[in-house]
Tab-separated table of C-alpha atoms in Angstrom:
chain	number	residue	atom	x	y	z
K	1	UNK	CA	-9.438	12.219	-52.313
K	2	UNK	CA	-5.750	13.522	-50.504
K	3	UNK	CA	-7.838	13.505	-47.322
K	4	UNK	CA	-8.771	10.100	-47.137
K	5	UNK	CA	-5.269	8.658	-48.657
K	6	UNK	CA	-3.903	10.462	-45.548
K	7	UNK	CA	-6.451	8.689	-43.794
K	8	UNK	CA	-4.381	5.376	-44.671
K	9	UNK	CA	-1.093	7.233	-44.255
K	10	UNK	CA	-1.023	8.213	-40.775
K	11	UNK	CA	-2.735	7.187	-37.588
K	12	UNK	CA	-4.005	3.860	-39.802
K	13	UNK	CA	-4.318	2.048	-36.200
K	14	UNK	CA	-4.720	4.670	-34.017
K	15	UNK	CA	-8.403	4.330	-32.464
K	16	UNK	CA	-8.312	7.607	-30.284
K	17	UNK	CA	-6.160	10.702	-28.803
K	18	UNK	CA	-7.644	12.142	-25.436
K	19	UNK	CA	-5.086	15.165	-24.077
K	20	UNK	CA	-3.952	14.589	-20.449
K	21	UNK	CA	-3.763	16.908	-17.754
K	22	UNK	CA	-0.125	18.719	-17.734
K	23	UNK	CA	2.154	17.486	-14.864
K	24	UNK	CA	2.139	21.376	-13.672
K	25	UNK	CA	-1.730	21.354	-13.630
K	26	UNK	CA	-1.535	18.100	-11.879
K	27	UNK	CA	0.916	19.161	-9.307
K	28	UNK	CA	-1.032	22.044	-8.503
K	29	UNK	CA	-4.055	20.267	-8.100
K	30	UNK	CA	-2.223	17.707	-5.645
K	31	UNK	CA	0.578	19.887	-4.364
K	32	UNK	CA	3.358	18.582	-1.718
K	33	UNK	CA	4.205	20.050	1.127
K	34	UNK	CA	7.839	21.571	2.342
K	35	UNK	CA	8.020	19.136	5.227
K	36	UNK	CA	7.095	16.170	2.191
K	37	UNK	CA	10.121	17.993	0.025
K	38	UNK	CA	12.582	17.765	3.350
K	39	UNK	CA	11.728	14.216	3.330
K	40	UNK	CA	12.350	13.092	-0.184
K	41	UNK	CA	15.714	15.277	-0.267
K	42	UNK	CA	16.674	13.596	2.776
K	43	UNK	CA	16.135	10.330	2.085
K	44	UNK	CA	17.873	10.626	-1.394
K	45	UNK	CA	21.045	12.076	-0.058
K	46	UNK	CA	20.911	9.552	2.174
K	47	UNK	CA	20.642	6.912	-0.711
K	48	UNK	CA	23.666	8.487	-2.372
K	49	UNK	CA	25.619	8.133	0.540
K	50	UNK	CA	24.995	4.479	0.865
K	51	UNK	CA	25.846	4.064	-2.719
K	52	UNK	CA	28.896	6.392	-1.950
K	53	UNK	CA	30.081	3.999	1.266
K	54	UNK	CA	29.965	7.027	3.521
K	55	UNK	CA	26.324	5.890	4.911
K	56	UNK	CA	27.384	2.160	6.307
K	57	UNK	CA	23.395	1.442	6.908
K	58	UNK	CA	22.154	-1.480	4.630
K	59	UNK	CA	20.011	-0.576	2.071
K	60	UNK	CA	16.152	-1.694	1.805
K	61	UNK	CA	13.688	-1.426	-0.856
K	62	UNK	CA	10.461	-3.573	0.490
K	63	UNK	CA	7.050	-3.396	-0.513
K	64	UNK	CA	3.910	-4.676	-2.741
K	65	UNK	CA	5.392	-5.739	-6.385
K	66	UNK	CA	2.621	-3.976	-7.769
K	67	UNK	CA	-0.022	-1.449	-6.094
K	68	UNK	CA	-3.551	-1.886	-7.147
K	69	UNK	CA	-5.421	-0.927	-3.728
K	70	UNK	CA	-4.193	2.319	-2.237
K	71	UNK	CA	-6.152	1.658	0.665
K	72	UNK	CA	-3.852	-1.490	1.367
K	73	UNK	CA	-0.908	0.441	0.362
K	74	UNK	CA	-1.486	2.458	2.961
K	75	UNK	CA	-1.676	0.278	5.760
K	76	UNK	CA	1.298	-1.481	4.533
K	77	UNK	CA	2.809	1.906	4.380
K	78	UNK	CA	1.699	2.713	8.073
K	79	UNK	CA	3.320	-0.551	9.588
K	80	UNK	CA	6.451	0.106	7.863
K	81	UNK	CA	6.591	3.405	8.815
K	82	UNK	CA	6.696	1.965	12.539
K	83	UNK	CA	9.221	-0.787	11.778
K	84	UNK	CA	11.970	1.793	9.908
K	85	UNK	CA	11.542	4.131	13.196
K	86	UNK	CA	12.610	1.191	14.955
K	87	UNK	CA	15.098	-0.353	12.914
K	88	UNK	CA	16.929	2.813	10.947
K	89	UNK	CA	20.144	2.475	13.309
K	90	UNK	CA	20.974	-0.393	10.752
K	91	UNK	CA	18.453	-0.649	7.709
K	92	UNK	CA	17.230	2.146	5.472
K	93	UNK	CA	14.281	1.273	4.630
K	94	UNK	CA	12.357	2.356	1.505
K	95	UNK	CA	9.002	1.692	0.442
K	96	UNK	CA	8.342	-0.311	-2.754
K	97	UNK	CA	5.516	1.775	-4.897
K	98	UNK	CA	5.325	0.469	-8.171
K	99	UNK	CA	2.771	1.986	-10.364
K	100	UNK	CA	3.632	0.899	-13.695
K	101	UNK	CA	3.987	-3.375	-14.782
K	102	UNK	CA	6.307	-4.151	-17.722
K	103	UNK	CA	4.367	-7.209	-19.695
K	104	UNK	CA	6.031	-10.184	-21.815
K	105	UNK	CA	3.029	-10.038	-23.690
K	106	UNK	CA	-0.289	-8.943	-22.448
K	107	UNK	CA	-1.584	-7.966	-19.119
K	108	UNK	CA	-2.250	-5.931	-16.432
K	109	UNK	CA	-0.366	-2.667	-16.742
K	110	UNK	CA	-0.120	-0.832	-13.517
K	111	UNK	CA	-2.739	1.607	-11.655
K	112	UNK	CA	-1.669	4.505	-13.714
K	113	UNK	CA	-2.575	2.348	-16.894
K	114	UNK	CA	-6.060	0.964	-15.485
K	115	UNK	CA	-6.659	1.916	-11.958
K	116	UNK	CA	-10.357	0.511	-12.015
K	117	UNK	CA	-8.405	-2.948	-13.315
K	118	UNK	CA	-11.564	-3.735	-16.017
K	119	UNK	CA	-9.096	-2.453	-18.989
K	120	UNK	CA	-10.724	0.803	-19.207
K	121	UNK	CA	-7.449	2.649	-19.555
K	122	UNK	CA	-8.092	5.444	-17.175
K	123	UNK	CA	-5.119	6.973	-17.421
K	124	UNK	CA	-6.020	10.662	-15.689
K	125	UNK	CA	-7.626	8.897	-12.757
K	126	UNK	CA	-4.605	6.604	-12.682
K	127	UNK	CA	-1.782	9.378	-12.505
K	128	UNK	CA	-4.050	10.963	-9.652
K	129	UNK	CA	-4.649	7.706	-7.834
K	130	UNK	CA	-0.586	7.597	-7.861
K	131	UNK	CA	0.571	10.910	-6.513
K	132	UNK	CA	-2.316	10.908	-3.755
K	133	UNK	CA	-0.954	7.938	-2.767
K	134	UNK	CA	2.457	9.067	-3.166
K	135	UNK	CA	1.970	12.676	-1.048
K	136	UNK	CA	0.395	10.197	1.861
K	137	UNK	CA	3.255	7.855	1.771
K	138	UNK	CA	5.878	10.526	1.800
K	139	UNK	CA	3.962	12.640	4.334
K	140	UNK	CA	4.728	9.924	7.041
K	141	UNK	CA	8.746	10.516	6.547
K	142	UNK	CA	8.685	7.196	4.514
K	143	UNK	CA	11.220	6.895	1.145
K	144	UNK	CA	9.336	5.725	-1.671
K	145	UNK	CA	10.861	3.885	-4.652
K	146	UNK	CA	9.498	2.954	-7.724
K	147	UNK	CA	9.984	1.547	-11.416
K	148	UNK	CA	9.952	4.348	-14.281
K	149	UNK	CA	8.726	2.713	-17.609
K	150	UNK	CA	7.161	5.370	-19.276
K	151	UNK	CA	9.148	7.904	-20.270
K	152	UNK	CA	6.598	10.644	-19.753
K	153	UNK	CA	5.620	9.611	-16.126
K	154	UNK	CA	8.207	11.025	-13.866
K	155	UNK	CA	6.696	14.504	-14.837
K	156	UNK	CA	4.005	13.483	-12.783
K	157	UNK	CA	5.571	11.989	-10.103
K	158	UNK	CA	9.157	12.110	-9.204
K	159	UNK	CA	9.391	14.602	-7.101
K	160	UNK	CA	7.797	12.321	-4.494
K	161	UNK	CA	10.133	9.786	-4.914
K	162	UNK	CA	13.691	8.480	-3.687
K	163	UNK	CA	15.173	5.804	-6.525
K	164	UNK	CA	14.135	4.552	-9.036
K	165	UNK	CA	14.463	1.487	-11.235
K	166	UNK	CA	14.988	0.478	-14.547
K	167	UNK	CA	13.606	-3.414	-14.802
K	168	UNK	CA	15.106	-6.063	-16.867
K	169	UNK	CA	12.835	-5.724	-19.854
K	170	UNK	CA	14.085	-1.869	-20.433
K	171	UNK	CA	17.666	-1.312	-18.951
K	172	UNK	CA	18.954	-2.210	-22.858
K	173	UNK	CA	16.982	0.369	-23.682
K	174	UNK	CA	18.443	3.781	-25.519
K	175	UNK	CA	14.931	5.904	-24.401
K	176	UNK	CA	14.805	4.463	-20.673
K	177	UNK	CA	18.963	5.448	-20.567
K	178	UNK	CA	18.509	8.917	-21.560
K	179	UNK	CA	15.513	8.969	-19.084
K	180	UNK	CA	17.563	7.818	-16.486
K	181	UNK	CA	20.522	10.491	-17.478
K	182	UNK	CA	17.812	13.362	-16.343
K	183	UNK	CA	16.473	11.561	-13.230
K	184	UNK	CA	16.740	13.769	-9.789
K	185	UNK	CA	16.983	10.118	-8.069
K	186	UNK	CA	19.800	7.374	-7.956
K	187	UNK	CA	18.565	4.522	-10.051
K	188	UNK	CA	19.616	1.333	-10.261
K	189	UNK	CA	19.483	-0.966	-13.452
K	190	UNK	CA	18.849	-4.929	-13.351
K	191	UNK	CA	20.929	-6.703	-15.182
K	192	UNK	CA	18.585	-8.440	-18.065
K	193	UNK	CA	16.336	-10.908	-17.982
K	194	UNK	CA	18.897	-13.616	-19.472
K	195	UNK	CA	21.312	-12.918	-16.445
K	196	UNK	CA	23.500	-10.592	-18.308
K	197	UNK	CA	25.395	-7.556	-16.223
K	198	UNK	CA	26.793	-6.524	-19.176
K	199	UNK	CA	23.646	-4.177	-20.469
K	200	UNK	CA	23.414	-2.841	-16.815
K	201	UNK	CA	27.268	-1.644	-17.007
K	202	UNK	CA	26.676	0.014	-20.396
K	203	UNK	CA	23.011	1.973	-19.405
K	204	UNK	CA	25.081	3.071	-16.108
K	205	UNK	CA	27.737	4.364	-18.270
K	206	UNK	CA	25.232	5.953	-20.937
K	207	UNK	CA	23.196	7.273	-17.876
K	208	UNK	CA	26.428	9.288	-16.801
K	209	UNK	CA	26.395	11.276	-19.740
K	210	UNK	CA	24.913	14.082	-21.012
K	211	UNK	CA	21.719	13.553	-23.454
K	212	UNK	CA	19.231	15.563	-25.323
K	213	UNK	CA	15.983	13.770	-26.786
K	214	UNK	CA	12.405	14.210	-27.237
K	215	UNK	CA	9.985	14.474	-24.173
K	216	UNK	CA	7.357	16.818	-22.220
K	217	UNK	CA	8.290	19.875	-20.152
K	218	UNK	CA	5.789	20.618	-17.237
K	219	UNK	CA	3.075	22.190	-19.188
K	220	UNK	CA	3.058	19.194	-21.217
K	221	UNK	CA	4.417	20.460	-24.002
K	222	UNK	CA	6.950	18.445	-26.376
K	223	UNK	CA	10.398	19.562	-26.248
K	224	UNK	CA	14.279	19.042	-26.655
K	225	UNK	CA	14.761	17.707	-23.246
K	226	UNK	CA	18.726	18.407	-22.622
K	227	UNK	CA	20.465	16.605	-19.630
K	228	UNK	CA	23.923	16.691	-17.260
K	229	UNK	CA	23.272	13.161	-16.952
K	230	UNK	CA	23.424	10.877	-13.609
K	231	UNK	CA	25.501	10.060	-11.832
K	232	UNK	CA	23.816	7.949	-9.453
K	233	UNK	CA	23.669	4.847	-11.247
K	234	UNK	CA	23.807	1.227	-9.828
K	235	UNK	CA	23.575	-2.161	-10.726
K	236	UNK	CA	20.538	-4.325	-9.208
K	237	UNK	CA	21.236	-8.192	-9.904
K	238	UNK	CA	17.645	-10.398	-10.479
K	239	UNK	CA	19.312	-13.182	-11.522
K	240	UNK	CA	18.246	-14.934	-15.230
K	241	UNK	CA	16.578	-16.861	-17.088
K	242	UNK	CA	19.233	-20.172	-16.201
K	243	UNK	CA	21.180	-19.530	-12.781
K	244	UNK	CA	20.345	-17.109	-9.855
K	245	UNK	CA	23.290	-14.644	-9.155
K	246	UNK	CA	23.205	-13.213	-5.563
K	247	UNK	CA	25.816	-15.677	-4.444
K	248	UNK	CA	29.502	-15.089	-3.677
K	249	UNK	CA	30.983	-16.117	-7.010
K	250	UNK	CA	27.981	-13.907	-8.977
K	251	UNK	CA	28.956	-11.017	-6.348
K	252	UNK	CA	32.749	-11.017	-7.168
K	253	UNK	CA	32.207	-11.274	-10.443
K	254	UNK	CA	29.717	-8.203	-10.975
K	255	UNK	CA	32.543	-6.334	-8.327
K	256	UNK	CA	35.258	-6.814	-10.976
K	257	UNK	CA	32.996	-6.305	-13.620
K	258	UNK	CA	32.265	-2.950	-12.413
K	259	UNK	CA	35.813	-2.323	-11.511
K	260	UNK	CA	37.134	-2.926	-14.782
K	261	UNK	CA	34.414	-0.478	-16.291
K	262	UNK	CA	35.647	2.314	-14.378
K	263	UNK	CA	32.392	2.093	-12.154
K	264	UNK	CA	32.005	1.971	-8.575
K	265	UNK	CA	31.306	-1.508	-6.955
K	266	UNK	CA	28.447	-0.590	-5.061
K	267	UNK	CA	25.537	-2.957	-5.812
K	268	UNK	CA	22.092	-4.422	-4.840
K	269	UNK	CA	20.710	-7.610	-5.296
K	270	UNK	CA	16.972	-8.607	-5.848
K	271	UNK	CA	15.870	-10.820	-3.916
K	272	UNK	CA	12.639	-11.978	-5.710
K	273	UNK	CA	12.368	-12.590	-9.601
K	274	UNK	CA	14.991	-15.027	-11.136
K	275	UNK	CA	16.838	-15.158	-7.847
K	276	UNK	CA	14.184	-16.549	-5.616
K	277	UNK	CA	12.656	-18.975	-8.585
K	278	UNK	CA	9.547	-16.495	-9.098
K	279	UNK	CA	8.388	-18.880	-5.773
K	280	UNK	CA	8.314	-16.161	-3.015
K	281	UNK	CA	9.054	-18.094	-0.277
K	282	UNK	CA	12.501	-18.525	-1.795
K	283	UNK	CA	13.085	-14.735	-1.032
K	284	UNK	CA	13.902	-15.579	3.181
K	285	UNK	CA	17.190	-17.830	1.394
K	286	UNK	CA	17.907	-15.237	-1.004
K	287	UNK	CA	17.838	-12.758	2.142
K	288	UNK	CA	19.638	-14.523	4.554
K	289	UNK	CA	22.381	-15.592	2.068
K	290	UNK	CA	23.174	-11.576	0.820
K	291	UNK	CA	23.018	-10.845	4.366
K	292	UNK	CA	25.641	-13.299	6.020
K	293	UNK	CA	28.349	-12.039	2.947
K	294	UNK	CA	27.653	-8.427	4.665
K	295	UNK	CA	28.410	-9.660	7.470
K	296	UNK	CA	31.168	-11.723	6.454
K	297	UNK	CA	32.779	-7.849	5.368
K	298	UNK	CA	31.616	-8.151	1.632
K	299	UNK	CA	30.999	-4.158	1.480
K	300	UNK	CA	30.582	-4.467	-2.268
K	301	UNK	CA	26.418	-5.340	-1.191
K	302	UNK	CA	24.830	-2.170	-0.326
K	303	UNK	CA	21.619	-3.593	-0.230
K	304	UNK	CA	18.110	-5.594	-1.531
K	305	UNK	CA	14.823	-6.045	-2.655
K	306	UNK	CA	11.956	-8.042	-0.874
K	307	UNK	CA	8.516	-8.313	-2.717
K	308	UNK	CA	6.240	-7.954	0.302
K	309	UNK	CA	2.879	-7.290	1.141
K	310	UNK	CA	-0.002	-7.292	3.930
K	311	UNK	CA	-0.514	-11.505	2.920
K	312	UNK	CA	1.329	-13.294	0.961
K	313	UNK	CA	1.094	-15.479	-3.109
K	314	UNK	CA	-0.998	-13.591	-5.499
K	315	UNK	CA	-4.025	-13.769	-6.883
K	316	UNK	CA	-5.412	-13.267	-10.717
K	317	UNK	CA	-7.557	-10.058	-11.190
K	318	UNK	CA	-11.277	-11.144	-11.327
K	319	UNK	CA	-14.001	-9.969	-13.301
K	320	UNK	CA	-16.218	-9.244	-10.191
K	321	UNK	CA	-13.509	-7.154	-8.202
K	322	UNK	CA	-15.879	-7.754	-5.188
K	323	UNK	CA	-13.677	-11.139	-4.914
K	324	UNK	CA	-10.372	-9.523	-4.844
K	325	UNK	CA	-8.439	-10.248	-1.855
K	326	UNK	CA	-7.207	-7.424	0.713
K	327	UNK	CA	-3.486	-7.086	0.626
K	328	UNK	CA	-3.170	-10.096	-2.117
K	329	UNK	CA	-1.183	-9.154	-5.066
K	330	UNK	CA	-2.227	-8.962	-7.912
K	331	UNK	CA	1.385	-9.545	-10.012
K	332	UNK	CA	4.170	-11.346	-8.708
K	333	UNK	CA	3.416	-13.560	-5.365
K	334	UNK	CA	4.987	-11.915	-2.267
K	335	UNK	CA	5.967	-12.808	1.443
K	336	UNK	CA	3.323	-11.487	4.047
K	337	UNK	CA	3.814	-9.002	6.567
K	338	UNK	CA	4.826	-11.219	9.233
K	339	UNK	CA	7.449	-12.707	7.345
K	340	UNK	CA	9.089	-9.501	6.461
K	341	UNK	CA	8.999	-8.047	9.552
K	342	UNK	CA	10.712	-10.954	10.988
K	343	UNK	CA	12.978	-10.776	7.449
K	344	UNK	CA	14.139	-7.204	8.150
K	345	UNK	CA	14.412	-8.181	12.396
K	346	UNK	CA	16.916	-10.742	11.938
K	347	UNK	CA	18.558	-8.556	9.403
K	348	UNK	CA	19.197	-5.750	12.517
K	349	UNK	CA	20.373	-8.769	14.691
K	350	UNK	CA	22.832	-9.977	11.783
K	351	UNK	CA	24.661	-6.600	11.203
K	352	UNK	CA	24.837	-5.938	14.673
């Protein structure tokens, strides 16, 4: 009788428990290299120096909103590999690789959720889909970026990456703080999605200090995770849900803002999302506009976000995947390659 009360107790909606593959194991299994390591400690130091203002480059983060094709990815990653070799005198350019999709309600979740996208939930195919890609990526010399959302990922992954974020839906968020506050990579926190900076300055703060909470070591087992906290905090504006806020009044006001919290004035603004209208065409105005108050001396911009991929809009996930589009998104609508390339070449020409 006790055993099937606890039956009702506990796990009443809990439908299965499958044991994943330790991040150790994992990392073992798909190792990276020193010359991969040189990279991604290069490139972060480099970050922190732009955040610091002793790196005056302008900082990019470009790439697919979402990846769902790593064979795509990769040729996306190959032609931006080409254009930062060309262009690093003024940009530094990091690759957006975003394996994980925070929903408003239901939807697609990311390739480490369902890589097969047919809701299968194939988690351990998923997180090995997303460090392959990762080690190829980072093997070229090219920065990789990406939004952490669950808590237990960046065991698997982070030491193949350069920054992170922390997205609107989550920056509010006590676990995704304390996260952030043992992160080896600056991260930068949008300000939520109702347009208010106000959560980004207090997870920034909270990120700074020292935490100690529940979470997985690298065999996978759960432990008292203890942190010095991060330093490397930074506020990414998106805009809200009534007014955009990449222009100069929004820029001033998230400088003092940060001023008056005792927090450096260093910022980046999104150029997609709220900002751009969710219409990615909108993202070349967004662009242009953060770029001319650079160049107008406004040195409280360190840098942006394009949503970019191989060809632009985005397309709805079909049940015959043999009608997906190469290079399409499958989340938010991006600009094409063309269109950033010429995006990030007028940006060289401006700053010049």
């Amino acid at each position: 009788m006790s055993d099937k009360k606890g039956s009702l107790v506990f796990d009443a909606n809990i439908r299965s428990a499958v044991p994943l593959i330790s991040p150790n194991a994992l990392k073992l299994e798909l190792p990276a290299s020193e010359a991969m390591y040189t990279t991604i400690l290069e490139s972060r130091e480099i970050i922190k120096n732009i955040l610091a203002k002793k790196d005056s480059r302008f900082l990019v983060i470009v790439g697919p909103c979402s990846i769902h094709d790593p064979q795509a990815a990769m040729e996306y990653a190959n032609r931006l590999n080409d254009l930062r070799k060309n262009l690093g005198d003024k940009l530094y350019i990091v690759m957006r690789v975003y394996f994980e999709k925070p929903r408003t309600t239901t939807g697609w979740k990311g390739l480490i959720s369902d890589p097969h996208l047919n809701g299968s939930n194939d988690i351990p195919t998923g997180l090995r889909m997303a460090r392959s890609l990762l080690r190829e990526i980072v093997s070229l010399g090219l920065p990789t970026a990406t939004e952490l959302l669950d808590p237990i990922i960046p065991q698997y992954i982070d030491d193949l990456v350069s920054w992170a974020a922390v997205g609107a839906r989550t920056t509010e968020s006590q676990t995704h703080r304390m996260m952030a506050s043992g992160l080896s990579v600056p991260v930068g926190f949008k300000n939520n999605t109702d347009g208010s900076l106000q959560v980004s300055l207090d997870a920034m703060k909270a990120a700074q200090s020292p935490h100690a909470f529940l979470g997985i070591d690298g065999e996978g087992r759960t432990c008292i995770i203890s942190t010095n906290g991060n330093p490397w905090g930074h506020v990414v504006l998106r805009g809200g849900k009534t007014r955009t806020n990449y222009d100069k009044l929004s820029i001033e006001e998230a400088s003092q803002a940060l001023a008056m919290a005792g927090l450096e004035s260093g910022l980046l603004v999104d150029c997609s999302h709220a900002n751009s209208g969710k219409k990615h065409q909108a993202q070349e105005l967004v662009w242009k506009n953060v770029l001319g108050q650079r160049q107008e001396g406004n040195k409280c911009i360190l840098g942006a976000m394009l949503e970019s991929n191989l060809s632009e809009g985005s397309q709805s996930i079909p049940t015959d995947l043999s009608h997906l589009k190469y290079g399409v998104s499958v989340t938010d609508a991006c600009v094409n390659w063309e269109s950033t390339k010429k995006l990030l070449e007028w940006a060289v020409q401006s700053l010049a």
